[in-house]
Amino acid sequence: MNPDMQLNRKVEEVFLEYKNIFPIVEYSKVEGDQFLKIPESGIYFQSSDDGFIEAYRVYCVRFDGYFRLILS
């Protein structure tokens, strides 16, 4: 997965696509912002009021407790 390819896509669209690919996909909404977390890939997407993904974070942790980052 290339996170750059998800920018400017609807967060719901990405959620529906990834829920069939990854075993864990977490969606949350806080006030106007929406968040989509894919722990196995270490990716966390964020969208604002319009629902389009505008940012993402990539988590890389050296020790146990987090999934290994896989970009494909």
PDB file of C-alpha atoms in Angstrom:
ATOM      1  CA  MET A   1       0.000   0.000   0.000  1.00  0.00           C
ATOM      2  CA  ASN A   2       1.247   3.457  -0.904  1.00  0.00           C
ATOM      3  CA  PRO A   3      -0.374   5.975   1.497  1.00  0.00           C
ATOM      4  CA  ASP A   4       0.153   8.828  -0.983  1.00  0.00           C
ATOM      5  CA  MET A   5      -2.339   7.149  -3.325  1.00  0.00           C
ATOM      6  CA  GLN A   6      -5.088   7.528  -0.691  1.00  0.00           C
ATOM      7  CA  LEU A   7      -4.824  11.306  -0.377  1.00  0.00           C
ATOM      8  CA  ASN A   8      -7.911  13.150  -1.657  1.00  0.00           C
ATOM      9  CA  ARG A   9     -10.019   9.964  -1.594  1.00  0.00           C
ATOM     10  CA  LYS A  10     -13.171   9.662   0.528  1.00  0.00           C
ATOM     11  CA  VAL A  11     -12.378   8.071   3.889  1.00  0.00           C
ATOM     12  CA  GLU A  12     -15.456   5.807   3.615  1.00  0.00           C
ATOM     13  CA  GLU A  13     -14.282   4.573   0.220  1.00  0.00           C
ATOM     14  CA  VAL A  14     -10.862   3.636   1.596  1.00  0.00           C
ATOM     15  CA  PHE A  15     -12.476   1.988   4.638  1.00  0.00           C
ATOM     16  CA  LEU A  16     -14.703  -0.216   2.457  1.00  0.00           C
ATOM     17  CA  GLU A  17     -11.714  -1.217   0.341  1.00  0.00           C
ATOM     18  CA  TYR A  18      -9.335  -1.984   3.202  1.00  0.00           C
ATOM     19  CA  LYS A  19     -11.760  -3.813   5.485  1.00  0.00           C
ATOM     20  CA  ASN A  20     -11.636  -6.718   3.034  1.00  0.00           C
ATOM     21  CA  ILE A  21      -7.825  -6.679   2.810  1.00  0.00           C
ATOM     22  CA  PHE A  22      -6.583  -6.125   6.381  1.00  0.00           C
ATOM     23  CA  PRO A  23      -7.790  -8.032   9.473  1.00  0.00           C
ATOM     24  CA  ILE A  24      -7.928  -4.860  11.593  1.00  0.00           C
ATOM     25  CA  VAL A  25      -9.263  -1.541  10.296  1.00  0.00           C
ATOM     26  CA  GLU A  26     -10.349   1.036  12.869  1.00  0.00           C
ATOM     27  CA  TYR A  27     -12.627   3.967  12.032  1.00  0.00           C
ATOM     28  CA  SER A  28     -13.346   6.826  14.406  1.00  0.00           C
ATOM     29  CA  LYS A  29     -14.864  10.279  14.258  1.00  0.00           C
ATOM     30  CA  VAL A  30     -14.063  13.141  16.617  1.00  0.00           C
ATOM     31  CA  GLU A  31     -16.120  16.269  16.035  1.00  0.00           C
ATOM     32  CA  GLY A  32     -15.638  16.986  12.306  1.00  0.00           C
ATOM     33  CA  ASP A  33     -12.517  14.898  11.768  1.00  0.00           C
ATOM     34  CA  GLN A  34     -12.539  11.255  10.681  1.00  0.00           C
ATOM     35  CA  PHE A  35      -9.714   8.797  11.276  1.00  0.00           C
ATOM     36  CA  LEU A  36      -8.871   5.473   9.687  1.00  0.00           C
ATOM     37  CA  LYS A  37      -6.199   3.324  11.308  1.00  0.00           C
ATOM     38  CA  ILE A  38      -4.643   0.234   9.731  1.00  0.00           C
ATOM     39  CA  PRO A  39      -2.417  -1.111  12.544  1.00  0.00           C
ATOM     40  CA  GLU A  40      -0.760  -3.903  10.538  1.00  0.00           C
ATOM     41  CA  SER A  41       0.608  -1.367   8.075  1.00  0.00           C
ATOM     42  CA  GLY A  42       1.378   1.296  10.662  1.00  0.00           C
ATOM     43  CA  ILE A  43      -0.755   3.801   8.738  1.00  0.00           C
ATOM     44  CA  TYR A  44      -3.216   6.317  10.204  1.00  0.00           C
ATOM     45  CA  PHE A  45      -5.303   8.446   7.788  1.00  0.00           C
ATOM     46  CA  GLN A  46      -7.122  11.677   8.676  1.00  0.00           C
ATOM     47  CA  SER A  47      -9.885  13.561   6.891  1.00  0.00           C
ATOM     48  CA  SER A  48     -11.651  16.794   7.784  1.00  0.00           C
ATOM     49  CA  ASP A  49     -15.303  17.864   7.490  1.00  0.00           C
ATOM     50  CA  ASP A  50     -15.485  17.177   3.752  1.00  0.00           C
ATOM     51  CA  GLY A  51     -14.601  13.485   4.239  1.00  0.00           C
ATOM     52  CA  PHE A  52     -11.561  13.509   1.942  1.00  0.00           C
ATOM     53  CA  ILE A  53      -8.263  12.154   3.283  1.00  0.00           C
ATOM     54  CA  GLU A  54      -5.862  15.039   3.635  1.00  0.00           C
ATOM     55  CA  ALA A  55      -3.092  13.604   5.821  1.00  0.00           C
ATOM     56  CA  TYR A  56      -1.587  10.375   7.069  1.00  0.00           C
ATOM     57  CA  ARG A  57       0.912   9.217   9.644  1.00  0.00           C
ATOM     58  CA  VAL A  58       3.286   6.272   9.355  1.00  0.00           C
ATOM     59  CA  TYR A  59       4.319   4.553  12.576  1.00  0.00           C
ATOM     60  CA  CYS A  60       7.604   2.670  12.790  1.00  0.00           C
ATOM     61  CA  VAL A  61       8.544   1.277  16.171  1.00  0.00           C
ATOM     62  CA  ARG A  62      11.708  -0.659  16.822  1.00  0.00           C
ATOM     63  CA  PHE A  63      10.429  -2.745  19.729  1.00  0.00           C
ATOM     64  CA  ASP A  64       7.556  -5.200  20.224  1.00  0.00           C
ATOM     65  CA  GLY A  65       4.059  -3.838  20.593  1.00  0.00           C
ATOM     66  CA  TYR A  66       3.501  -2.558  17.075  1.00  0.00           C
ATOM     67  CA  PHE A  67       3.061  -4.315  13.782  1.00  0.00           C
ATOM     68  CA  ARG A  68       5.884  -4.285  11.253  1.00  0.00           C
ATOM     69  CA  LEU A  69       5.497  -1.642   8.524  1.00  0.00           C
ATOM     70  CA  ILE A  70       4.691  -3.206   5.140  1.00  0.00           C
ATOM     71  CA  LEU A  71       4.536  -0.965   2.079  1.00  0.00           C
ATOM     72  CA  SER A  72       3.737  -2.723  -1.152  1.00  0.00           C
TER      73      SER A  72
END
